Coordinates of C-alpha atoms and ligand atoms in Angstrom, one line a residue:
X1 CA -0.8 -74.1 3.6
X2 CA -2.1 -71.9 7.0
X3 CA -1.6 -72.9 10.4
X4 CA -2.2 -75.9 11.8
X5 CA -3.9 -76.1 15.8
X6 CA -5.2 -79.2 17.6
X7 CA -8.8 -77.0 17.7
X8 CA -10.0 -74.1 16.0
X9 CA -12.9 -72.6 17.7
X10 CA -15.6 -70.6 15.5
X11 CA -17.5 -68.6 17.6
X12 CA -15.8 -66.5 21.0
X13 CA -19.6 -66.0 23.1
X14 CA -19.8 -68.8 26.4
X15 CA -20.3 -71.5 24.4
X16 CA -17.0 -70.8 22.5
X17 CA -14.5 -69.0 24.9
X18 CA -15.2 -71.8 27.2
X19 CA -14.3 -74.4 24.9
X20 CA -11.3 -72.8 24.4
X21 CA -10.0 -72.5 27.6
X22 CA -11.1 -76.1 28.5
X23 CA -8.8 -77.1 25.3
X24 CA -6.4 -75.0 26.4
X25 CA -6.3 -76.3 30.1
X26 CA -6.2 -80.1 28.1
X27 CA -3.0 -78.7 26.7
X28 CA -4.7 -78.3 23.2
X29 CA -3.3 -75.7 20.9
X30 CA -6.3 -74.2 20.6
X31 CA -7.1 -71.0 17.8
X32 CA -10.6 -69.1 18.1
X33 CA -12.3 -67.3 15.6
X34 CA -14.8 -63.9 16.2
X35 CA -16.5 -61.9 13.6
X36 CA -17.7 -59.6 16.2
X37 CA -16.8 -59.0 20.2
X38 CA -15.4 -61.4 22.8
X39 CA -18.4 -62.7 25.0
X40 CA -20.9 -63.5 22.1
X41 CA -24.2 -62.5 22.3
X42 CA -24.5 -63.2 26.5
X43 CA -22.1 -60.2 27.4
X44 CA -22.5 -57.8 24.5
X45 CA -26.3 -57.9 23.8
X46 CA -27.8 -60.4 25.9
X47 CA -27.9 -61.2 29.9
X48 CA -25.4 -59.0 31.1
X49 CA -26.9 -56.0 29.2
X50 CA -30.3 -56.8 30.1
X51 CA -29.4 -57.4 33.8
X52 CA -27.3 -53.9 34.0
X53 CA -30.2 -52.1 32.7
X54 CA -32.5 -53.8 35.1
X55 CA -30.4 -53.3 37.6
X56 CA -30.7 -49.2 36.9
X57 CA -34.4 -49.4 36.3
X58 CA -35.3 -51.5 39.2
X59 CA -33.5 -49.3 41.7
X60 CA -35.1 -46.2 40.1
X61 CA -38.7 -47.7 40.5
X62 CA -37.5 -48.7 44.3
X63 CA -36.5 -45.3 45.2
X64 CA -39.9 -43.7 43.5
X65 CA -41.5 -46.3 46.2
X66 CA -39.1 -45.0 49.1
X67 CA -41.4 -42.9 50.8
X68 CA -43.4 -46.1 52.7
X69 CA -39.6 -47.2 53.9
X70 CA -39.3 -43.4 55.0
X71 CA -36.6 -42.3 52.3
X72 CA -37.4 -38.8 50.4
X73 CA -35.7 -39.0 47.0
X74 CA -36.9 -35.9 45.6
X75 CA -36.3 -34.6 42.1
X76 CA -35.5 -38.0 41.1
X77 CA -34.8 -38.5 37.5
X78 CA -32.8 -40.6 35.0
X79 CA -30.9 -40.2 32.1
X80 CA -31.2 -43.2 29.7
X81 CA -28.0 -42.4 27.9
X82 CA -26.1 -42.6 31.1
X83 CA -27.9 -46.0 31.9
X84 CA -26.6 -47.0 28.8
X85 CA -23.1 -45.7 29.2
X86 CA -22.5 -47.5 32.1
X87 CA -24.2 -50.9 30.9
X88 CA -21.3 -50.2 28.1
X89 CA -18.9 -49.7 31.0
X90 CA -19.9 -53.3 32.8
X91 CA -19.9 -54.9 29.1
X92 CA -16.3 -53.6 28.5
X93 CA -14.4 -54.7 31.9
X94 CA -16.7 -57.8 31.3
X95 CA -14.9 -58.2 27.7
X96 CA -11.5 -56.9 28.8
X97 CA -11.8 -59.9 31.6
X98 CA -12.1 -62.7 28.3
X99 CA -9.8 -61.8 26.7
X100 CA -7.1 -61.1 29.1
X101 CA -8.0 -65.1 30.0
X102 CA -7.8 -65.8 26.6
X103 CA -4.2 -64.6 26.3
X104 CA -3.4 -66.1 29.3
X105 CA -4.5 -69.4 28.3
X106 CA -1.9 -69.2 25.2
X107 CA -5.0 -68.8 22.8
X108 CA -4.6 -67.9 19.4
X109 CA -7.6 -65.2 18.5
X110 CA -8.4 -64.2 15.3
X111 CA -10.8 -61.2 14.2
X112 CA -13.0 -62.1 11.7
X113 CA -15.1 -64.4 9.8
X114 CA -14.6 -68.1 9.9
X115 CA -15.9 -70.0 7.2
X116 CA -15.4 -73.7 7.2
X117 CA -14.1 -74.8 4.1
X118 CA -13.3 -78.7 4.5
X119 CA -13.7 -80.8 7.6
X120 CA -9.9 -79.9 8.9
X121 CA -10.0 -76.0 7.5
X122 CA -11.3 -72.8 8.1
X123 CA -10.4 -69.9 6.1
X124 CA -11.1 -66.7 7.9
X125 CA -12.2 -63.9 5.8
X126 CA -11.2 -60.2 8.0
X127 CA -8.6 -57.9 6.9
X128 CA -6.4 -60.3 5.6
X129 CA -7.7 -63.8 4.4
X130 CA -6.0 -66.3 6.9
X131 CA -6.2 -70.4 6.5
X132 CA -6.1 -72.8 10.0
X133 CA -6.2 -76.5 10.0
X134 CA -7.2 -78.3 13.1
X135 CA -8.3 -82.3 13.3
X136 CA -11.3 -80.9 15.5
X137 CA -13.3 -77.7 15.2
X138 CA -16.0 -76.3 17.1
X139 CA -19.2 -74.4 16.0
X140 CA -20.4 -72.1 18.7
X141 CA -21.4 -69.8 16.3
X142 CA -24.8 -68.9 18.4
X143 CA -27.9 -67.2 17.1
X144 CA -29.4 -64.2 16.1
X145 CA -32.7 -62.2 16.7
X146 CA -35.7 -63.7 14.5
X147 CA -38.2 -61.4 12.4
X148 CA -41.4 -62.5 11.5
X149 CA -42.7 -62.3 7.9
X150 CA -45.2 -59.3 8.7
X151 CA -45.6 -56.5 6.6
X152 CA -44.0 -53.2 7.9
X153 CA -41.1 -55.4 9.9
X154 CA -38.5 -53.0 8.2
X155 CA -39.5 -49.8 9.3
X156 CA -37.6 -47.7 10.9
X157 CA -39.0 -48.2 15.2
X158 CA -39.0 -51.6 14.3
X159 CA -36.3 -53.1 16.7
X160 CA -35.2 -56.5 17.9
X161 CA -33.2 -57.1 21.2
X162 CA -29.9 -56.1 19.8
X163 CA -30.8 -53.0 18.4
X164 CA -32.8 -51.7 21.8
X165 CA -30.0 -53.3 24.0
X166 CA -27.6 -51.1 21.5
X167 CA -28.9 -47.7 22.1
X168 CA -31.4 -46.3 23.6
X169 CA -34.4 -46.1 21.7
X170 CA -35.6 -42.1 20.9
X171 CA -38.5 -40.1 22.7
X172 CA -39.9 -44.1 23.7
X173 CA -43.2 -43.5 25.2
X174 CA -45.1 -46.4 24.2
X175 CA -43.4 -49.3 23.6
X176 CA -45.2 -52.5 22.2
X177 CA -43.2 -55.8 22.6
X178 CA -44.2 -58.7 20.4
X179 CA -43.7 -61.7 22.3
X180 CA -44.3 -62.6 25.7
X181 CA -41.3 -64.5 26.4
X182 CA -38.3 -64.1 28.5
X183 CA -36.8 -61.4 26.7
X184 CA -40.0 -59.7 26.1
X185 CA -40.9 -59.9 29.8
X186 CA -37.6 -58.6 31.2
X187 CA -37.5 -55.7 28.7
X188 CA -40.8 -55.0 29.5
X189 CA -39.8 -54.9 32.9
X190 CA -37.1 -52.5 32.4
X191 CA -39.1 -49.8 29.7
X192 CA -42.1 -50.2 32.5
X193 CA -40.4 -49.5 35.5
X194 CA -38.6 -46.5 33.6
X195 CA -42.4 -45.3 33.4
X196 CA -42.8 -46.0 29.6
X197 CA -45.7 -47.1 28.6
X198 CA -45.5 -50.8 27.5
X199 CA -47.7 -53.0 25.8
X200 CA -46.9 -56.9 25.6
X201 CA -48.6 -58.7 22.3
X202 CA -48.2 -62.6 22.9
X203 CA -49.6 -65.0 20.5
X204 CA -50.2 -67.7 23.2
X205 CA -53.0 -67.7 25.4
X206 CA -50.5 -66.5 28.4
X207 CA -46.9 -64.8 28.8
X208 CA -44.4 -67.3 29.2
X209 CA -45.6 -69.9 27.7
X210 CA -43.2 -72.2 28.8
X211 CA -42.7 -71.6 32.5
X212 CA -45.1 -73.3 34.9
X213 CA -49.0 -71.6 34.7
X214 CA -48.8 -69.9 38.2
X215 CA -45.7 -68.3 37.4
X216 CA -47.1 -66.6 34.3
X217 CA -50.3 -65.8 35.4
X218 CA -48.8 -64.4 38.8
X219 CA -46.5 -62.4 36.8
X220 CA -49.1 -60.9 34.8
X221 CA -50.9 -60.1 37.6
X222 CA -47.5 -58.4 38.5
X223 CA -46.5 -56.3 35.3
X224 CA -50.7 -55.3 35.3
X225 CA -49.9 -53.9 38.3
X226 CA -47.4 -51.5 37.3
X227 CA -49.1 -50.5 34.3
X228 CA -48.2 -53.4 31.4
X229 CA -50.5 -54.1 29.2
X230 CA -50.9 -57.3 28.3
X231 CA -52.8 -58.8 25.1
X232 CA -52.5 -62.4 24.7
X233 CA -53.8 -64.5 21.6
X234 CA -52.6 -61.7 19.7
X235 CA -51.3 -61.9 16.0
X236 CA -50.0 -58.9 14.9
X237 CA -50.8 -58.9 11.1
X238 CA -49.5 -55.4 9.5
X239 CA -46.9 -52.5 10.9
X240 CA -47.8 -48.9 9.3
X241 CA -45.9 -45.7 10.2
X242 CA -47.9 -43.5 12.0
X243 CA -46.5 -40.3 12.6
X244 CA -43.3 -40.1 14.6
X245 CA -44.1 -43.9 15.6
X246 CA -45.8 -46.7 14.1
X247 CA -49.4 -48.4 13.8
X248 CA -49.9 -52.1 14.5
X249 CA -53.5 -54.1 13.2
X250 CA -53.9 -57.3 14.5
X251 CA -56.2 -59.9 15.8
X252 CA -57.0 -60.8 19.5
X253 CA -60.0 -62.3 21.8
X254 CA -61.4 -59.4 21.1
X255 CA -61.7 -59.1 17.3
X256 CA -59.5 -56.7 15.5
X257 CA -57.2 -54.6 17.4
X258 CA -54.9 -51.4 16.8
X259 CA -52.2 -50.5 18.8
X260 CA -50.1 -47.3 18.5
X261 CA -47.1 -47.3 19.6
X262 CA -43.7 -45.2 18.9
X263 CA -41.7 -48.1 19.1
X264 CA -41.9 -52.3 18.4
X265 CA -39.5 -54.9 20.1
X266 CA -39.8 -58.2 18.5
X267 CA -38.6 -61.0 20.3
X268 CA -40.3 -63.6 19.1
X269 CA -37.2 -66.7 18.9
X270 CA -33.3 -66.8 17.6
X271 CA -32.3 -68.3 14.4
X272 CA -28.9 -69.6 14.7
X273 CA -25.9 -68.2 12.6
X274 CA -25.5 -70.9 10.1
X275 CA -26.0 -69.2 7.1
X276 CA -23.2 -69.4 4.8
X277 CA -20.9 -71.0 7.5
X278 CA -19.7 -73.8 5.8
X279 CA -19.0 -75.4 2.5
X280 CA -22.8 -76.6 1.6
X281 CA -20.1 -79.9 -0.2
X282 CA -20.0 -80.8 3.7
X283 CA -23.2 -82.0 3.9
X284 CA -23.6 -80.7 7.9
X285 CA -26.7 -81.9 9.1
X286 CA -29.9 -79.2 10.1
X287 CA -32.8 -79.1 11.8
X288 CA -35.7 -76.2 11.6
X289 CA -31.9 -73.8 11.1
X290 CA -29.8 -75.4 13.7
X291 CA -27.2 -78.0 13.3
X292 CA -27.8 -81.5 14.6
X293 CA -25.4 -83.2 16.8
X294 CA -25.2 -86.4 18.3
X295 CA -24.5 -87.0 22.6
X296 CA -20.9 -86.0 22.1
X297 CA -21.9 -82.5 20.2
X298 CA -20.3 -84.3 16.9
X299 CA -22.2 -83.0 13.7
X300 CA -22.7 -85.4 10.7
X301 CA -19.3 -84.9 9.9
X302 CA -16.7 -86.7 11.9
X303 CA -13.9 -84.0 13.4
X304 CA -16.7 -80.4 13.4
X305 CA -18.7 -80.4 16.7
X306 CA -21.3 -77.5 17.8
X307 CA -22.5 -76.2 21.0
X308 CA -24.7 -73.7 22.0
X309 CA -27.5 -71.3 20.5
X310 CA -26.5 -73.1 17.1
X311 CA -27.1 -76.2 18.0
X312 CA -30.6 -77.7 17.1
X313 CA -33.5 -77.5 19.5
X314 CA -31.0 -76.1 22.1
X315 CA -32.0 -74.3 25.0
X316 CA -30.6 -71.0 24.1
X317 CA -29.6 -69.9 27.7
X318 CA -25.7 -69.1 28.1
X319 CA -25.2 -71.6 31.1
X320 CA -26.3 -74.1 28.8
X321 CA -23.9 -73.2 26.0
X322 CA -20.7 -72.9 28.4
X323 CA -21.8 -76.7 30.1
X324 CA -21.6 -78.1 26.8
X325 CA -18.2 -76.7 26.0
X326 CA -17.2 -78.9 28.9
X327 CA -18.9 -81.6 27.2
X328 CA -17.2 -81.4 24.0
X329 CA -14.0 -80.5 25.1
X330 CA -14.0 -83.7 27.8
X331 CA -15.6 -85.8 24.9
X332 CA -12.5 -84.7 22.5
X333 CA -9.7 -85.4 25.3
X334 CA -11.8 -89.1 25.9
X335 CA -12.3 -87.8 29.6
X336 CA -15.8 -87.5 31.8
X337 CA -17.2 -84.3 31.2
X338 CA -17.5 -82.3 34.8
X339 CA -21.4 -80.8 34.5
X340 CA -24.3 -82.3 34.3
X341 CA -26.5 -81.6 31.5
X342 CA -29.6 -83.5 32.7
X343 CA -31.1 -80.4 34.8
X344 CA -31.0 -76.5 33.8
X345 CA -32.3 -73.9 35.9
X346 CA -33.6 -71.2 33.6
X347 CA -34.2 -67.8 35.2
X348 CA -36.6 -64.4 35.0
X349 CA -34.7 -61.4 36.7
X350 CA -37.8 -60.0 37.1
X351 CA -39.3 -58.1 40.3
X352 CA -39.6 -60.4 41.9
X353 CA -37.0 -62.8 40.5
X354 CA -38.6 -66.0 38.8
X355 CA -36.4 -69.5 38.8
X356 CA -37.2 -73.1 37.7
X357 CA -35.3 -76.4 37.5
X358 CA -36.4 -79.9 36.5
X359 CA -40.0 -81.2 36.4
X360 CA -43.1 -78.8 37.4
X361 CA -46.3 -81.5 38.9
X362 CA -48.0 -81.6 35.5
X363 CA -45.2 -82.7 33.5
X364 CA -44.7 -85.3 36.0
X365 CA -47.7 -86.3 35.6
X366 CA -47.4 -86.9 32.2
X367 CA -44.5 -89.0 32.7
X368 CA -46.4 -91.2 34.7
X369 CA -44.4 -90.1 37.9
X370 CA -46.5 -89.9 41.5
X371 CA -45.4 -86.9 43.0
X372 CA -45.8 -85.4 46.2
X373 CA -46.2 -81.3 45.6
X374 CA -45.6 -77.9 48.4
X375 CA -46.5 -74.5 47.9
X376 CA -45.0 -71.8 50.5
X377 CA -46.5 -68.0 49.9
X378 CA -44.0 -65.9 50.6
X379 CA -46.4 -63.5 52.2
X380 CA -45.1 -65.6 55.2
X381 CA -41.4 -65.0 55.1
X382 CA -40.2 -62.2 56.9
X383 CA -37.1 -61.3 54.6
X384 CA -39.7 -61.0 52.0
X385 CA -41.9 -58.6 53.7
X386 CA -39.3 -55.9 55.1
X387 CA -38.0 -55.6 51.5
X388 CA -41.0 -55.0 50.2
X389 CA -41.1 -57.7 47.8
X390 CA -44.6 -58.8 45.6
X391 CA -46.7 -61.5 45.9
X392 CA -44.5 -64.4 46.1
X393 CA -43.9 -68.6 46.2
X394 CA -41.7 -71.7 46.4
X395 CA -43.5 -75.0 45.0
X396 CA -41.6 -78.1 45.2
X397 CA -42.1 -81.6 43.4
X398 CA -40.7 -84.9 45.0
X399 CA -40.8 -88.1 44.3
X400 CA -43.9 -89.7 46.1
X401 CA -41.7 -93.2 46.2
X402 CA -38.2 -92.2 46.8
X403 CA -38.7 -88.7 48.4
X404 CA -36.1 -87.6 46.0
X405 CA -36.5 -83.6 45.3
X406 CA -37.8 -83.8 41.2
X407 CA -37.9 -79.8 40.3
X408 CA -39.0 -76.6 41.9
X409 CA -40.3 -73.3 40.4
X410 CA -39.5 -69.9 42.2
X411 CA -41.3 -66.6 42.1
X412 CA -39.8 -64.4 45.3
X413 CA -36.6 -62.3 46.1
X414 CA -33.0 -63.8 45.1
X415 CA -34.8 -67.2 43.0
X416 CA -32.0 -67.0 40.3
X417 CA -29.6 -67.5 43.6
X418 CA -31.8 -69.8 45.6
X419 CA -32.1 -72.1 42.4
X420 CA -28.5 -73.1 42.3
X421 CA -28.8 -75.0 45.7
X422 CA -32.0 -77.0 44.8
X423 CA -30.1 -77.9 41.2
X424 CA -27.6 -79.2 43.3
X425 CA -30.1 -81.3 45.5
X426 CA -31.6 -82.3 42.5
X427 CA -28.9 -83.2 40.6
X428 CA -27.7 -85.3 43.7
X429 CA -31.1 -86.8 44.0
X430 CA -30.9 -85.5 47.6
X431 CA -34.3 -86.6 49.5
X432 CA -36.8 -84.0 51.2
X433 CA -36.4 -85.0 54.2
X434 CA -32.9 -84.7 54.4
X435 CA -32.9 -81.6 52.9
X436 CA -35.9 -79.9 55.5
X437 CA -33.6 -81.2 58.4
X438 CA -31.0 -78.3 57.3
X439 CA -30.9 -75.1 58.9
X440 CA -32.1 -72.3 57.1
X441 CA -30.3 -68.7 58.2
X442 CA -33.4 -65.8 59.4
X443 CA -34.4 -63.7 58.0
X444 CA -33.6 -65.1 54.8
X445 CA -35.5 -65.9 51.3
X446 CA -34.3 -69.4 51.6
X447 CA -36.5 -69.6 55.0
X448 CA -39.2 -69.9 52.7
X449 CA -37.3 -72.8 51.1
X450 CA -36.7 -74.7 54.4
X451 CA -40.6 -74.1 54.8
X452 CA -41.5 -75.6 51.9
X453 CA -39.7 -78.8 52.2
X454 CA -41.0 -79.1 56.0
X455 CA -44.6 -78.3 54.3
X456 CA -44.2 -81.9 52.5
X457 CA -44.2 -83.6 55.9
X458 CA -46.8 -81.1 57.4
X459 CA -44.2 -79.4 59.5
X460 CA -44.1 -75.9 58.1
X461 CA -44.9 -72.9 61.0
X462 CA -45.9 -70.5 59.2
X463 CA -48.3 -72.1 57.0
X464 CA -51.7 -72.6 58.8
X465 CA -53.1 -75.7 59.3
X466 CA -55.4 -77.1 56.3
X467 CA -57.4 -78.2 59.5
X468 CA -58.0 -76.4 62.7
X469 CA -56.1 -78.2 65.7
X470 CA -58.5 -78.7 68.7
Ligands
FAD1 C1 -31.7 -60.1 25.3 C2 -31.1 -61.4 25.7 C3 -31.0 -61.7 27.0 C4 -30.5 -62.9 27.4 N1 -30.4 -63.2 28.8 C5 -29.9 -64.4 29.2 C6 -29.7 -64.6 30.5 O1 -30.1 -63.8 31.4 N2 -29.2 -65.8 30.9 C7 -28.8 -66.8 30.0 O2 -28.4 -67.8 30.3 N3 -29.0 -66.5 28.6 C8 -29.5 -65.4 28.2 N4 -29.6 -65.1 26.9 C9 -29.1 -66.1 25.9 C10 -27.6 -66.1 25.8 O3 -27.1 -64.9 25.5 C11 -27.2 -67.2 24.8 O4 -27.8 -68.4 25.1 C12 -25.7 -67.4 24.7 O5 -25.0 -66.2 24.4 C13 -25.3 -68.4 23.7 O6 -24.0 -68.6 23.6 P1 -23.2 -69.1 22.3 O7 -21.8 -69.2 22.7 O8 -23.9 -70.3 21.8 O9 -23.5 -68.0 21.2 P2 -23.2 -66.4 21.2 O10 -23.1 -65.9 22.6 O11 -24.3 -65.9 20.3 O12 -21.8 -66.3 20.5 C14 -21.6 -66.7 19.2 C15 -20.5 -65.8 18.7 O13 -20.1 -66.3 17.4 C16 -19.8 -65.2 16.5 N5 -19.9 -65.7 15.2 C17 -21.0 -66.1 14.5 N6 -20.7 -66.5 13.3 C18 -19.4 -66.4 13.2 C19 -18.5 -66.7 12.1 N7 -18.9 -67.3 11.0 N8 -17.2 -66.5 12.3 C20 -16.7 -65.9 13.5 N9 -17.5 -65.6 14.5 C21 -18.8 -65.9 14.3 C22 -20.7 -64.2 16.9 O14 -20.2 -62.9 16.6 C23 -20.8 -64.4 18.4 O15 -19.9 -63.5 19.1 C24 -30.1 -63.9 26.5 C25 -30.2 -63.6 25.1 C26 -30.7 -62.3 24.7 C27 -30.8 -62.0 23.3

């Protein structure tokens, strides 16, 4: 016998603590089960870590810059362990905040490890071995970083993005990041604007491989700049120690290539948690590590649901994980779920700030869709200039038919903010038109928003003409 709950939740990141409320605020009695912190990977080693850090860096590199805006910061320094204290501090409130809502919301947590051991049971193995039944239970188990079988990926310097994000690695001079993607390119971000010497190794032909092409080539133009380097259609093939640091032999454009480094970040993908999560007699279904679901986040057995990182061919992005816990919960309580899964902004917090949503012109292309396309430089946009901000732009994609705003990629000040509103137009298949007859505040980043749209009709004013009026 153990306790019976109409869900147990596996899994406490955004994917999981959201479900958990949502059941909660459905009058579900609702149990949920963490082997580590409250917050998942998201707040403990994951986007608010990263950002906090940023955060620090960024405003470090700004006031080393301060002199052209006539500000003298002189003996600047930092102290890593103090940047790292107070991302702790922000992760801890962050933490204190879920689980004060947890209790609030009359849900039963449990510390440990949930394994499920029938369809209706888990059996939770912590200090004390604990049974719960519930007709429904969630997987939101997440993911975890992803090694590569290359020799010398155990040595010590070797670190993945939980292991930097932990502490602060040693005497970093040189870091080398393999893989170019997000997480590389915002860590890079932060090591390079602390002035360590970084070095980006990317397999693919560019950074970012799956952001549109100007983005990634604009923001390799951008981390060059402040003293990246970047080697694409790079393998790494072998890790050696190498004095205090480590040696890394691989192959690029260029033929065989050594890097020396005293540090290696690997981010190079997630595998999600499944290992040993449930009673194989189950049968759950898997794809390439992650568990398939159908439309209403049901697994292949009837009753266990997943969401999130763990989920098969998932987009591992924490927004993405907490909409489908509306999902599931709505789907369980035979309701309509509130968010809309169809469009998912995905963000850089890069400097400057990268943000797309929905479809770029060459993937609507490929569907066959006639699009009508704008491009504003942000070299045009006052807000952009008085704070200094890089080599921007705003490119929109509408529907040449209907006019209906299809996706939009951002690279300028504030895009992880703008983006929300242009979700929302897209989501609401709002038309161009009305959208270019708003009102944009000056000076603003979103200026260079209302310009794009008014490009579409060849309104914008501070875009020249493509022509020369008489
Ligand atoms: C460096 C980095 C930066 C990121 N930045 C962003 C960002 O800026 N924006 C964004 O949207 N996303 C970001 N992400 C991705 C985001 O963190 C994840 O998509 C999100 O956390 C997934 O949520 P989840 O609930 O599915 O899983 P998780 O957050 O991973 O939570 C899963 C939880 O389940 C627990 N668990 C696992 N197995 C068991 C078990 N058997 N029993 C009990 N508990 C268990 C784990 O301890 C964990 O707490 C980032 C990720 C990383 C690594």
């Amino acid at each position: 016998m153990g306790e019976q709950f109409d869900l147990i939740v596996i899994g406490g990141g955004p994917g999981g603590y959201v479900a958990a409320i949502k059941g909660a605020q459905q009058g579900l009695r609702v149990a949920l089960v963490e082997e580590g912190e409250l917050g998942g990977t998201c707040l403990n080693r994951g986007c608010i870590p990263t950002k906090t850090l940023m955060h620090a860096a960024f405003l470090y590199q700004e006031m080393k810059e301060a002199a052209e805006l006539g500000i003298y910061a002189e003996g600047l320094r930092y102290d890593l362990s103090a940047l790292y204290q107070r991302k702790e501090t922000v992760v801890q409130e962050l933490r204190e905040g879920v689980s004060g809502l947890l209790r609030a919301n009359g849900i039963q947590c449990y510390e440990g490890r949930g394994y499920l051991s029938a369809a209706d049971t888990v059996v939770l193995s912590g200090t004390e071995e604990v049974t719960l039944h519930a007709s429904r239970i969630l997987l939101a188990v997440g993911a975890k970083p992803q090694r590569p079988p290359i020799p010398g990926m155990e040595l010590p310097g070797v670190l993945t993005s939980d292991e930097i994000l932990h502490s602060p690695p040693t005497a970093c001079q040189h870091l080398a990041i393999l893989g170019g993607g997000v997480i590389g390119c915002e860590l890079a971000s932060v090591y390079g604007a602390l002035g360590c010497e970084v070095t980006i190794l990317e397999a693919a032909e560019r950074i970012l491989p799956l952001a549109d092409r100007e983005i990634s080539q604009n923001l390799t133009m951008i981390l060059k700049k402040r003293g990246v380097s970047i080697r694409t259609g790079c393998l790494v093939e072998e890790i050696k120690p190498r004095g205090d640091g480590l040696s890394l032999t691989g192959n690029d454009k260029t033929g065989v290539c050594t890097i020396a480094c005293d540090h290696l970040l690997v981010s190079v993908g997630r595998k999600a948690n499944c290992e040993g999560l449930w009673n194989p007699s189950l049968g759950i279904e898997t794809a390439s590590g992650g568990i398939v679901v159908n439309a209403q986040f049901e697994t292949s057995v009837p009753g266990v649901f997943a969401i999130g990182d763990c989920v098969a061919g998932s987009q591992q992005l924490a927004h993405v994980a907490s909409a489908q816990a509306d999902h599931v919960v709505a789907g369980m309580m035979g309701k309509k779920p509130e968010k809309n899964l169809a469009y998912v902004p995905s963000c850089l917090y890069t400097n400057p700030e990268i943000a797309w949503v929905g479809l770029s012109a060459d993937e609507a292309k490929k569907q066959g869709i006639e699009v009508k396309t704008s491009k504003y430089l942000m070299s045009g946009n006052g807000k952009s200039l008085l704070e200094g901000q890089e080599r921007g732009f705003i490119k929109l994609v509408v529907d040449a038919k209907t006019e209906t705003l299809l996706g939009a990629q951002l690279m300028c000040g504030r895009a992880t903010e703008l983006i929300a509103g242009i979700t929302s137009a897209i989501a609401c298949a709002c038309k161009a038109e009305d959208l270019a007859s708003v009102i944009y505040p000056h000076p603003s980043f979103s200026e260079g928003l209302g310009e794009a749209l008014e490009d579409l009709f060849g309104g914008a004013v501070h875009v020249a003409p493509k022509r020369k009026r008489n």
